[in-house]
Short mmCIF file of C-alpha atoms and ligand atoms in Angstrom, two decimals:
data_model
loop_
_atom_site.label_atom_id
_atom_site.label_comp_id
_atom_site.label_asym_id
_atom_site.label_seq_id
_atom_site.Cartn_x
_atom_site.Cartn_y
_atom_site.Cartn_z
CA MET A 133 13.06 30.44 -4.25
CA SER A 134 10.22 32.53 -3.78
CA ALA A 135 10.16 32.13 -7.65
CA LEU A 136 10.34 28.23 -7.36
CA LEU A 137 7.20 27.86 -4.50
CA GLU A 138 4.85 30.86 -6.22
CA ARG A 139 5.25 27.96 -9.91
CA ILE A 140 4.78 24.75 -6.85
CA ARG A 141 1.70 26.62 -5.39
CA SER A 142 0.13 27.41 -9.33
CA VAL A 143 0.27 23.59 -8.93
CA VAL A 144 -0.83 22.63 -6.45
CA GLY A 145 -3.30 25.84 -5.07
CA PRO A 146 -2.84 27.02 -1.18
CA ALA A 147 -3.98 23.28 -0.07
CA GLY A 148 -1.22 22.09 -1.44
CA LEU A 149 1.65 23.83 0.02
CA ILE A 150 3.18 24.67 3.47
CA THR A 151 5.67 27.42 3.95
CA ALA A 152 4.74 27.93 8.26
CA ALA A 153 7.30 26.35 10.57
CA GLY A 154 5.05 25.42 12.52
CA GLU A 155 2.87 23.55 10.08
CA ALA A 156 4.89 21.49 8.70
CA ALA A 157 6.65 20.24 12.24
CA PRO A 158 4.99 16.88 11.37
CA TYR A 159 6.79 16.10 8.33
CA THR A 160 10.52 17.56 9.46
CA THR A 161 11.72 14.96 12.48
CA ASP A 162 11.35 11.11 11.63
CA TRP A 163 9.66 8.78 14.05
CA ARG A 164 12.11 8.45 16.45
CA LYS A 165 12.25 12.11 16.74
CA ARG A 166 16.62 10.88 16.12
CA TYR A 167 16.48 13.61 13.18
CA VAL A 168 14.81 17.22 12.39
CA GLY A 169 14.88 18.99 8.86
CA VAL A 170 14.19 22.67 7.84
CA PRO A 171 12.24 22.29 4.53
CA LEU A 172 11.62 24.98 2.49
CA ALA A 173 8.86 23.88 1.89
CA VAL A 174 6.20 20.95 2.15
CA VAL A 175 4.43 20.08 -0.78
CA LYS A 176 1.37 17.66 -1.14
CA PRO A 177 0.46 17.41 -4.56
CA ALA A 178 -2.81 15.80 -5.21
CA THR A 179 -2.67 13.61 -8.73
CA THR A 180 0.26 12.35 -10.48
CA ALA A 181 0.32 15.00 -13.32
CA GLU A 182 1.01 17.33 -10.29
CA VAL A 183 4.10 15.32 -8.73
CA ALA A 184 5.18 15.69 -12.20
CA GLN A 185 5.16 19.39 -12.93
CA VAL A 186 6.47 20.21 -9.07
CA VAL A 187 9.41 17.54 -10.14
CA ARG A 188 10.48 19.04 -12.95
CA ALA A 189 10.21 23.08 -11.73
CA CYS A 190 12.26 22.09 -8.26
CA ALA A 191 14.76 19.83 -11.50
CA GLU A 192 14.98 22.88 -13.33
CA ALA A 193 15.05 24.99 -9.65
CA ARG A 194 17.59 22.65 -8.68
CA VAL A 195 16.24 21.68 -5.80
CA ALA A 196 16.65 18.75 -3.88
CA ILE A 197 13.24 16.67 -2.63
CA VAL A 198 12.30 14.88 -0.57
CA PRO A 199 9.20 11.85 -0.71
CA GLN A 200 7.84 11.48 2.43
CA GLY A 201 4.80 9.08 3.08
CA GLY A 202 3.13 8.32 6.84
CA ASN A 203 6.73 9.52 7.88
CA THR A 204 6.23 6.11 10.01
CA GLY A 205 10.30 5.14 8.80
CA LEU A 206 13.30 4.02 11.76
CA CYS A 207 15.64 5.96 9.73
CA GLY A 208 15.41 9.63 9.08
CA ALA A 209 14.98 8.92 4.99
CA ALA A 210 12.09 10.37 5.18
CA THR A 211 13.68 13.83 7.01
CA PRO A 212 14.46 16.62 5.34
CA ASP A 213 18.80 18.27 5.84
CA ALA A 214 18.74 21.31 7.94
CA SER A 215 19.85 24.09 5.05
CA GLY A 216 16.20 24.57 5.11
CA SER A 217 17.10 24.01 1.08
CA GLN A 218 14.99 21.15 0.68
CA VAL A 219 11.66 20.57 -0.91
CA VAL A 220 9.03 17.69 1.58
CA LEU A 221 7.03 16.05 -1.22
CA ASN A 222 4.07 14.17 1.15
CA LEU A 223 1.98 11.83 -1.08
CA SER A 224 -0.69 11.37 1.58
CA ARG A 225 -2.96 13.15 -0.02
CA MET A 226 -2.95 11.18 -2.73
CA ASN A 227 -5.04 8.07 -1.29
CA ARG A 228 -7.42 6.86 -3.93
CA VAL A 229 -7.31 3.21 -4.47
CA ARG A 230 -8.49 2.78 -8.55
CA GLU A 231 -9.53 -0.36 -9.77
CA VAL A 232 -10.12 -3.60 -7.98
CA ASP A 233 -9.01 -6.38 -9.85
CA ALA A 234 -10.70 -9.46 -8.50
CA HIS A 235 -10.50 -11.69 -10.98
CA ASN A 236 -6.82 -11.20 -11.65
CA ASN A 237 -6.29 -10.88 -7.80
CA THR A 238 -4.82 -7.42 -8.51
CA ILE A 239 -5.67 -4.17 -6.42
CA THR A 240 -3.90 -0.77 -7.96
CA ALA A 241 -3.22 2.12 -5.49
CA GLU A 242 -2.29 6.38 -5.33
CA ALA A 243 1.47 5.87 -2.77
CA GLY A 244 -0.61 8.01 -0.51
CA CYS A 245 -3.22 4.92 0.12
CA VAL A 246 -2.61 4.29 3.80
CA LEU A 247 -1.56 0.67 4.91
CA ALA A 248 -4.35 -0.06 5.95
CA SER A 249 -6.94 0.91 4.21
CA LEU A 250 -5.46 -0.73 0.99
CA GLN A 251 -5.92 -3.63 3.28
CA LYS A 252 -9.77 -2.96 3.91
CA ALA A 253 -10.89 -2.02 0.76
CA ALA A 254 -9.18 -5.55 -0.04
CA GLU A 255 -10.92 -7.61 2.21
CA GLU A 256 -14.51 -5.27 1.10
CA ALA A 257 -13.77 -7.44 -2.12
CA GLY A 258 -12.92 -10.74 -0.81
CA ARG A 259 -9.37 -10.90 -1.10
CA LEU A 260 -6.78 -10.19 1.38
CA PHE A 261 -3.63 -7.91 0.73
CA PRO A 262 -0.43 -9.34 3.21
CA LEU A 263 1.52 -6.70 4.41
CA SER A 264 1.17 -5.96 7.38
CA LEU A 265 3.32 -3.96 10.25
CA ALA A 266 2.83 -2.46 13.40
CA SER A 267 3.31 1.38 11.53
CA GLU A 268 0.13 -0.58 9.54
CA GLY A 269 -2.59 2.52 10.49
CA SER A 270 -0.28 5.63 9.71
CA CYS A 271 2.70 4.40 7.18
CA GLU A 272 1.58 4.32 3.10
CA ILE A 273 2.05 1.98 0.20
CA GLY A 274 4.29 4.64 -1.34
CA GLY A 275 5.92 4.35 2.15
CA ASN A 276 6.54 0.70 1.69
CA LEU A 277 7.16 -0.24 -1.85
CA SER A 278 10.08 2.11 -1.78
CA THR A 279 11.56 0.62 1.97
CA ASN A 280 10.58 -2.37 0.87
CA ALA A 281 8.70 -3.18 4.47
CA GLY A 282 8.31 -6.39 5.94
CA GLY A 283 5.94 -7.71 8.96
CA THR A 284 5.07 -10.60 9.86
CA ALA A 285 3.88 -12.31 6.83
CA VAL A 286 6.73 -12.03 4.85
CA LEU A 287 7.80 -15.28 5.68
CA ARG A 288 4.12 -16.85 3.87
CA TYR A 289 3.85 -14.44 1.37
CA GLY A 290 7.22 -12.09 1.15
CA ASN A 291 7.70 -8.58 1.16
CA ALA A 292 6.66 -5.73 -0.27
CA ARG A 293 9.23 -6.37 -3.75
CA ASP A 294 7.42 -9.77 -3.91
CA LEU A 295 3.70 -7.63 -3.89
CA VAL A 296 4.41 -4.94 -6.29
CA LEU A 297 3.32 -6.11 -10.27
CA GLY A 298 3.51 -2.56 -11.87
CA LEU A 299 4.34 0.78 -10.32
CA GLU A 300 4.08 4.65 -11.66
CA VAL A 301 6.84 6.83 -11.37
CA VAL A 302 7.65 9.50 -11.22
CA LEU A 303 11.09 10.05 -12.51
CA PRO A 304 13.33 13.05 -11.14
CA SER A 305 13.25 15.25 -14.92
CA GLY A 306 9.66 14.89 -14.45
CA ASP A 307 8.93 13.17 -16.59
CA ILE A 308 6.31 10.00 -15.34
CA TRP A 309 7.12 6.74 -16.34
CA ASP A 310 3.34 4.04 -16.62
CA GLY A 311 4.46 0.82 -15.51
CA LEU A 312 1.23 0.76 -14.15
CA ARG A 313 1.02 -3.15 -15.88
CA GLY A 314 -0.64 -6.02 -13.88
CA LEU A 315 1.31 -8.94 -14.37
CA ARG A 316 2.52 -11.96 -13.57
CA LYS A 317 4.30 -13.17 -16.25
CA ASP A 318 6.35 -10.41 -18.09
CA ASN A 319 10.29 -11.48 -19.28
CA THR A 320 10.63 -7.93 -21.09
CA GLY A 321 14.06 -6.88 -20.71
CA TYR A 322 15.87 -5.55 -17.07
CA ASP A 323 12.06 -5.68 -14.14
CA LEU A 324 12.55 -1.34 -13.38
CA LYS A 325 10.01 -1.72 -10.88
CA GLN A 326 12.87 -2.57 -9.20
CA LEU A 327 14.74 -0.78 -8.84
CA PHE A 328 12.26 1.84 -6.91
CA VAL A 329 11.37 -0.62 -4.90
CA GLY A 330 13.64 -0.11 -1.44
CA ALA A 331 15.85 2.31 -2.97
CA GLU A 332 13.91 5.16 -0.33
CA GLY A 333 12.68 7.89 -2.26
CA THR A 334 16.25 8.11 -4.19
CA LEU A 335 15.10 7.49 -7.22
CA GLY A 336 12.50 8.58 -8.22
CA VAL A 337 8.88 9.64 -6.85
CA ILE A 338 6.58 6.15 -6.84
CA THR A 339 2.71 7.90 -7.55
CA ALA A 340 1.32 3.69 -7.93
CA ALA A 341 2.21 0.49 -7.61
CA VAL A 342 -0.25 -3.02 -8.75
CA LEU A 343 0.39 -5.29 -6.11
CA LYS A 344 -1.38 -8.73 -5.40
CA LEU A 345 -3.82 -10.06 -3.65
CA PHE A 346 -4.88 -13.43 -2.28
CA PRO A 347 -7.81 -15.84 -1.09
CA LEU A 348 -8.99 -14.36 1.77
CA PRO A 349 -7.98 -16.89 5.25
CA ARG A 350 -10.96 -18.67 6.60
CA SER A 351 -9.22 -20.08 10.14
CA ARG A 352 -5.93 -18.75 12.00
CA ALA A 353 -4.19 -20.82 14.42
CA THR A 354 -2.40 -18.81 16.85
CA ALA A 355 -0.30 -20.09 19.89
CA VAL A 356 2.32 -19.38 22.12
CA VAL A 357 4.87 -21.41 22.49
CA ALA A 358 7.65 -21.65 25.58
CA LEU A 359 10.95 -22.73 24.59
CA GLN A 360 14.38 -23.97 26.38
CA ASP A 361 16.73 -21.41 23.85
CA PRO A 362 16.78 -20.36 19.86
CA GLU A 363 17.59 -23.94 18.34
CA SER A 364 14.39 -25.79 19.95
CA ALA A 365 13.06 -22.20 18.00
CA LEU A 366 14.35 -23.22 13.79
CA GLU A 367 13.71 -27.23 15.18
CA LEU A 368 9.61 -25.88 15.82
CA LEU A 369 9.89 -24.20 12.36
CA LYS A 370 10.97 -26.83 10.62
CA ARG A 371 8.69 -29.08 11.95
CA THR A 372 5.40 -26.42 11.52
CA LEU A 373 6.88 -26.02 7.61
CA GLU A 374 7.54 -29.95 7.27
CA GLU A 375 3.94 -30.41 8.72
CA GLY A 376 1.20 -26.82 7.56
CA GLY A 377 3.68 -25.80 4.51
CA GLU A 378 2.52 -22.50 3.45
CA ARG A 379 -0.24 -22.56 6.25
CA LEU A 380 2.12 -21.24 8.20
CA THR A 381 2.02 -17.69 8.24
CA GLY A 382 3.83 -16.44 11.24
CA PHE A 383 6.59 -17.29 13.54
CA GLU A 384 8.46 -14.76 15.92
CA LEU A 385 10.86 -14.91 18.88
CA PHE A 386 11.23 -12.85 22.04
CA SER A 387 13.12 -14.04 25.01
CA ASP A 388 11.27 -13.39 28.55
CA PHE A 389 12.74 -10.01 29.08
CA CYS A 390 10.73 -8.88 26.10
CA LEU A 391 7.64 -10.45 27.29
CA SER A 392 8.26 -8.36 30.93
CA LEU A 393 9.01 -5.18 29.70
CA VAL A 394 5.72 -5.26 27.27
CA LEU A 395 4.61 -6.73 31.29
CA LYS A 396 5.68 -4.12 32.83
CA HIS A 397 4.66 -0.74 30.24
CA PHE A 398 1.01 -2.02 29.07
CA LYS A 399 -1.64 -2.82 31.66
CA ASP A 400 -4.21 -4.72 29.71
CA VAL A 401 -1.95 -7.97 28.52
CA ALA A 402 -1.10 -11.18 31.01
CA ALA A 403 1.81 -13.16 31.06
CA PRO A 404 0.79 -16.20 27.99
CA PHE A 405 1.57 -18.74 30.81
CA ALA A 406 1.35 -19.60 34.91
CA ARG A 407 5.42 -18.90 34.60
CA ARG A 408 8.13 -17.73 32.97
CA PHE A 409 10.05 -19.17 30.30
CA PRO A 410 14.07 -18.13 28.56
CA HIS A 411 11.63 -17.73 25.20
CA TYR A 412 8.67 -17.99 23.23
CA VAL A 413 7.43 -18.61 20.73
CA LEU A 414 4.16 -17.12 18.09
CA MET A 415 3.29 -18.45 15.49
CA GLU A 416 -0.05 -19.15 13.44
CA LEU A 417 -1.19 -20.82 10.92
CA SER A 418 -4.01 -20.04 8.35
CA ASP A 419 -6.81 -21.86 5.17
CA THR A 420 -8.88 -20.35 2.61
CA ARG A 421 -10.43 -23.48 4.86
CA PRO A 422 -13.20 -22.54 7.60
CA GLY A 423 -13.53 -24.98 10.71
CA ASN A 424 -10.83 -26.66 13.49
CA GLU A 425 -8.08 -28.59 10.93
CA LEU A 426 -5.98 -25.87 11.38
CA ALA A 427 -6.14 -26.17 15.61
CA ASN A 428 -6.30 -28.97 14.83
CA LEU A 429 -2.77 -29.39 13.28
CA ALA A 430 -1.37 -26.74 15.79
CA GLU A 431 -2.61 -28.96 18.95
CA SER A 432 -0.41 -32.43 17.77
CA ILE A 433 2.58 -30.76 16.17
CA LEU A 434 2.50 -28.56 19.43
CA GLY A 435 1.80 -32.00 21.27
CA ALA A 436 4.38 -34.06 19.67
CA ALA A 437 6.85 -31.22 19.84
CA LEU A 438 6.01 -31.48 24.20
CA GLU A 439 5.97 -35.03 24.19
CA GLU A 440 9.37 -35.19 23.28
CA LYS A 441 10.45 -32.41 25.46
CA ARG A 442 11.56 -30.59 22.27
CA ILE A 443 8.72 -26.91 23.44
CA LEU A 444 8.29 -26.70 27.40
CA ASP A 445 5.44 -26.24 27.08
CA ALA A 446 1.87 -24.11 24.37
CA ALA A 447 -0.70 -22.40 24.73
CA ILE A 448 -3.40 -22.66 21.21
CA ALA A 449 -5.86 -19.05 21.51
CA GLN A 450 -9.81 -20.99 21.74
CA SER A 451 -11.01 -16.89 19.93
CA ASP A 452 -10.34 -14.56 17.78
CA THR A 453 -10.01 -12.30 20.26
CA GLN A 454 -6.92 -14.76 22.53
CA ALA A 455 -4.94 -14.42 19.24
CA ARG A 456 -5.27 -10.95 19.46
CA ALA A 457 -3.85 -10.69 22.65
CA PHE A 458 -1.11 -13.33 22.16
CA TRP A 459 -0.71 -11.06 19.02
CA LYS A 460 -0.49 -8.04 21.65
CA LEU A 461 2.16 -9.21 23.51
CA ARG A 462 4.83 -9.35 20.11
CA GLU A 463 3.17 -5.96 19.06
CA PHE A 464 4.07 -4.14 22.12
CA ILE A 465 7.23 -5.15 22.25
CA SER A 466 8.59 -2.09 20.35
CA GLU A 467 6.52 0.29 22.13
CA ALA A 468 7.69 -1.04 25.22
CA GLN A 469 11.09 -0.56 24.81
CA ALA A 470 10.53 3.49 24.40
CA HIS A 471 8.50 3.50 27.52
CA GLU A 472 11.74 2.19 29.30
CA GLY A 473 14.24 4.17 27.53
CA PRO A 474 16.32 4.88 24.32
CA ASN A 475 18.63 1.67 23.99
CA ILE A 476 21.25 0.37 20.43
CA LYS A 477 19.37 -0.45 17.82
CA HIS A 478 19.72 -3.15 15.28
CA ASP A 479 17.20 -4.71 12.72
CA VAL A 480 19.11 -7.28 11.37
CA SER A 481 18.94 -10.74 8.38
CA ILE A 482 20.90 -13.55 9.03
CA PRO A 483 20.47 -17.28 7.31
CA ILE A 484 17.66 -18.71 9.96
CA SER A 485 19.96 -21.61 10.52
CA ALA A 486 22.60 -19.57 11.43
CA ILE A 487 20.15 -17.40 13.98
CA PRO A 488 21.02 -19.67 17.63
CA GLU A 489 24.94 -18.96 16.81
CA PHE A 490 24.74 -15.61 15.49
CA ILE A 491 22.60 -15.45 19.43
CA ARG A 492 24.61 -17.18 21.25
CA THR A 493 28.56 -16.04 19.54
CA THR A 494 27.10 -12.07 19.56
CA ASP A 495 25.78 -12.52 22.98
CA ALA A 496 29.08 -13.43 24.62
CA GLU A 497 30.89 -10.90 23.16
CA LEU A 498 28.57 -8.00 24.19
CA ALA A 499 29.15 -9.28 27.41
CA ARG A 500 32.59 -9.79 27.59
CA ALA A 501 33.05 -5.85 26.00
CA HIS A 502 30.32 -3.57 28.21
CA PRO A 503 29.21 -6.37 31.18
CA GLY A 504 26.27 -5.95 32.16
CA VAL A 505 24.15 -5.18 29.26
CA ARG A 506 20.24 -6.40 29.33
CA MET A 507 18.65 -8.34 25.39
CA VAL A 508 16.10 -7.17 23.59
CA THR A 509 15.86 -9.78 21.04
CA PHE A 510 13.43 -10.99 18.94
CA GLY A 511 12.12 -10.86 15.38
CA HIS A 512 10.17 -12.70 12.21
CA VAL A 513 12.71 -15.26 13.39
CA GLY A 514 11.11 -16.80 10.82
CA ASP A 515 12.48 -15.16 7.66
CA GLY A 516 15.69 -14.66 9.09
CA ASN A 517 15.53 -11.36 10.88
CA LEU A 518 16.12 -10.45 14.16
CA HIS A 519 16.03 -6.40 15.75
CA TYR A 520 19.26 -7.52 18.55
CA ASN A 521 18.28 -4.04 20.64
CA VAL A 522 20.76 -3.59 22.84
CA SER A 523 19.32 -2.28 27.22
CA ALA A 524 22.13 -0.04 29.24
CA PRO A 525 22.76 -2.28 32.33
CA GLY A 526 20.43 -2.10 35.68
CA GLY A 527 21.38 1.15 37.28
CA VAL A 528 23.37 2.67 33.82
CA ALA A 529 21.02 5.55 33.25
CA PRO A 530 19.48 4.85 29.17
CA ASP A 531 20.39 7.74 28.08
CA ALA A 532 24.43 7.46 29.09
CA PHE A 533 24.94 4.13 27.72
CA VAL A 534 23.69 5.03 24.37
CA LYS A 535 26.72 6.47 23.64
CA GLU A 536 28.31 3.23 23.30
CA THR A 537 26.04 3.21 20.20
CA ALA A 538 28.99 3.38 17.67
CA ALA A 539 31.37 0.81 19.99
CA ILE A 540 28.23 -1.89 19.76
CA ASN A 541 27.27 -1.32 16.29
CA ARG A 542 31.00 -2.52 15.47
CA ILE A 543 30.31 -5.25 17.72
CA VAL A 544 26.16 -6.80 16.33
CA HIS A 545 26.98 -5.49 13.00
CA ASP A 546 30.81 -7.50 12.93
CA SER A 547 29.01 -10.07 13.68
CA VAL A 548 25.77 -9.67 10.96
CA SER A 549 28.64 -9.85 8.88
CA GLN A 550 31.32 -12.85 10.13
CA PHE A 551 27.31 -14.85 9.29
CA ARG A 552 27.15 -13.54 6.36
CA GLY A 553 24.13 -10.78 6.79
CA SER A 554 22.87 -7.98 5.88
CA ILE A 555 22.61 -4.90 8.54
CA SER A 556 19.38 -3.27 7.04
CA ALA A 557 16.74 -6.20 7.16
CA GLU A 558 13.38 -3.95 6.82
CA HIS A 559 14.38 -0.93 7.71
CA GLY A 560 16.54 0.37 5.47
CA LEU A 561 19.47 2.52 5.54
CA GLY A 562 19.14 6.83 5.58
CA GLN A 563 20.77 8.73 6.87
CA LEU A 564 21.20 5.93 9.98
CA LYS A 565 22.68 3.54 8.41
CA ARG A 566 24.65 6.04 4.91
CA GLU A 567 28.12 5.75 6.09
CA GLU A 568 28.47 2.18 8.10
CA ILE A 569 26.43 0.11 4.87
CA ARG A 570 30.01 1.21 3.91
CA ARG A 571 32.42 -1.10 5.72
CA TYR A 572 30.13 -4.14 5.13
CA LYS A 573 29.18 -4.20 0.75
CA SER A 574 31.66 -4.64 -1.45
CA SER A 575 33.49 -1.19 -3.41
CA LEU A 576 32.21 -3.01 -6.70
CA GLU A 577 28.50 -3.69 -4.73
CA LEU A 578 28.50 0.53 -3.35
CA GLU A 579 29.96 1.77 -7.30
CA LEU A 580 26.78 -0.27 -9.42
CA MET A 581 24.74 1.24 -6.95
CA ARG A 582 25.96 5.22 -8.18
CA LYS A 583 25.99 4.84 -11.68
CA ILE A 584 22.77 3.69 -11.67
CA LYS A 585 21.85 6.26 -9.59
CA GLY A 586 23.74 8.81 -11.76
CA VAL A 587 22.08 7.79 -14.56
CA LEU A 588 18.27 8.15 -13.34
CA ASP A 589 19.00 11.21 -11.02
CA PRO A 590 22.35 13.12 -13.32
CA ASN A 591 22.03 17.07 -10.96
CA GLY A 592 21.51 13.76 -7.64
CA ILE A 593 18.68 16.17 -6.08
CA MET A 594 16.43 13.37 -5.43
CA ASN A 595 16.77 12.66 -1.29
CA PRO A 596 20.33 13.29 -1.11
CA GLY A 597 22.36 12.14 1.31
CA LYS A 598 20.81 9.50 2.32
CA VAL A 599 21.05 5.72 1.24
CA LEU A 600 24.19 6.45 -0.91
C1 FAD B 996 5.82 0.76 15.23
C2 FAD B 996 6.33 1.02 14.16
C3 FAD B 996 6.23 -0.66 13.89
C4 FAD B 996 6.88 -0.83 12.54
N1 FAD B 996 7.13 -2.54 11.85
C5 FAD B 996 7.16 -2.48 10.51
C6 FAD B 996 8.00 -3.53 10.43
O1 FAD B 996 7.44 -4.66 11.22
N2 FAD B 996 8.19 -4.41 9.13
C7 FAD B 996 8.72 -3.29 8.70
O2 FAD B 996 9.41 -2.88 7.40
N3 FAD B 996 9.28 -2.27 9.22
C8 FAD B 996 8.38 -1.46 9.72
N4 FAD B 996 8.64 -0.28 10.26
C9 FAD B 996 9.28 0.96 10.08
C10 FAD B 996 8.17 1.88 8.70
O3 FAD B 996 6.31 2.47 9.37
C11 FAD B 996 8.18 1.19 7.30
O4 FAD B 996 9.33 1.52 6.64
C12 FAD B 996 6.72 1.54 5.78
O5 FAD B 996 7.30 0.48 4.89
C13 FAD B 996 7.38 3.22 6.04
O6 FAD B 996 6.56 3.77 5.10
P1 FAD B 996 5.81 5.60 4.86
O7 FAD B 996 5.17 5.86 4.49
O8 FAD B 996 5.94 5.78 6.57
O9 FAD B 996 7.26 6.12 4.79
P2 FAD B 996 8.23 7.01 5.37
O10 FAD B 996 9.24 7.29 7.27
O11 FAD B 996 6.94 7.91 4.63
O12 FAD B 996 8.85 6.82 4.42
C14 FAD B 996 10.12 6.05 4.57
C15 FAD B 996 11.33 6.27 2.60
O13 FAD B 996 10.16 6.21 1.82
C16 FAD B 996 10.84 6.82 0.93
N5 FAD B 996 8.51 7.41 0.20
C17 FAD B 996 8.07 7.16 0.78
N6 FAD B 996 7.09 7.72 0.20
C18 FAD B 996 7.45 7.01 -1.38
C19 FAD B 996 6.80 7.24 -2.92
N7 FAD B 996 5.91 7.41 -2.30
N8 FAD B 996 8.20 7.48 -3.85
C20 FAD B 996 8.76 6.94 -3.26
N9 FAD B 996 9.58 7.02 -2.15
C21 FAD B 996 8.87 7.69 -0.56
C22 FAD B 996 11.00 8.24 1.93
O14 FAD B 996 11.69 9.04 0.91
C23 FAD B 996 11.94 7.25 2.57
O15 FAD B 996 12.91 7.23 2.23
C24 FAD B 996 8.02 0.69 11.44
C25 FAD B 996 8.00 1.47 12.00
C26 FAD B 996 6.80 2.60 13.36
C27 FAD B 996 6.38 3.17 13.93
#
């Protein structure tokens, strides 16, 4: 192994190679601290050519590679195993924006570019890069593409897969595929780039991407709406889409229990209404035209819904500060849960029309099998994605409760399957759901995935033990 490490050092220099356990620690555990690995080394190349040489060296030595970006993933996909034999290939030093083409509405960035920096570069050119996640200050575009990240604006702009036009990829052989095309039309055979999107680093290393940009919104209307139940949320979604069309940018649902957790664990947030309601929707409309048109539209949609008693109350933000305060109520939910103690998380996708029935039947099934459980239900309901998390009954220690994970997963995931949903909407499979997916994907689909993996990575060196 020392020959391999020497060869890698000669490629990346001392700044690009970490072998000391203490220094490697931040790269060897995942964000939720669920998995801890022991790597052979952490390698941080600075150019695509260096990535290619490192991958070729590992391929020749048959040493496994774990690609890594910002290490914010939620399913252990960027964590090496405990064997001490895998190389973590961290792309963070490859963080340049190579080009912004305002006429083509594209940005070309290296894989290690932090999402927030990419958004900023687009904004400086008067454009919007719409991918937006609570982890955007740390996650990197290579990781976003490899997980096909979603976030809060999927309803309008799609997920990472919809935002990519071209990729540069180092294949498991060490060859560089230059697919950095900025074309919206290109029907010259299979769409190879899409194979690497959502592949969680199992097919190759993304080193750069051409991404779509959009006009920068110049007005926004943000509102929190109080509702009786998820059915009313769907009714409001339908109405807002009919009247607001593509101006509807975000539509997030959360229960009162979620709000109570945020209010309990964060001091600088306030409840949106004087009294509490069973459910809330945070909705945002945006437009490239400045002015009050959007606020008037939001007022007319919500005013009519209120009059017809379809919603219980509504507050439209009167300033950017208030809009940001509304968003905090939604964005802080994940962290508030973490402060409350461990719970059993599910990132599921359901056809939008079936969400209320899914919640009703699955809540009932869980309450029957595990009396007293408290549901932390929230998510990007405008695109069918629910974070459907199960907390311990009052008085039961969260640490003891998580021992029920397998039984609770069975109930939730079987229910998702009955509604023809997905057990991973946006976080991926990684090592967390690698076994679980076998129950829900057909053997034909799994076999096709294995065949694709076999063609691109015949020696199985690219992120083994993840996804498949
Ligand atoms: C507070 C918080 C909120 C979040 N909110 C959301 C959300 O709303 N929506 C959402 O989708 N996710 C969310 N996430 C999850 C996470 O931020 C995303 O999955 C993100 O896309 C991961 O990017 P990363 O750079 O951190 O990737 P990593 O965690 O480093 O890696 C993720 C996967 O991608 C692979 N990978 C990384 N870089 C490359 C590369 N260059 N080439 C090939 N493979 C690579 C890794 O091997 C691994 O399989 C959240 C996470 C946190 C902590």
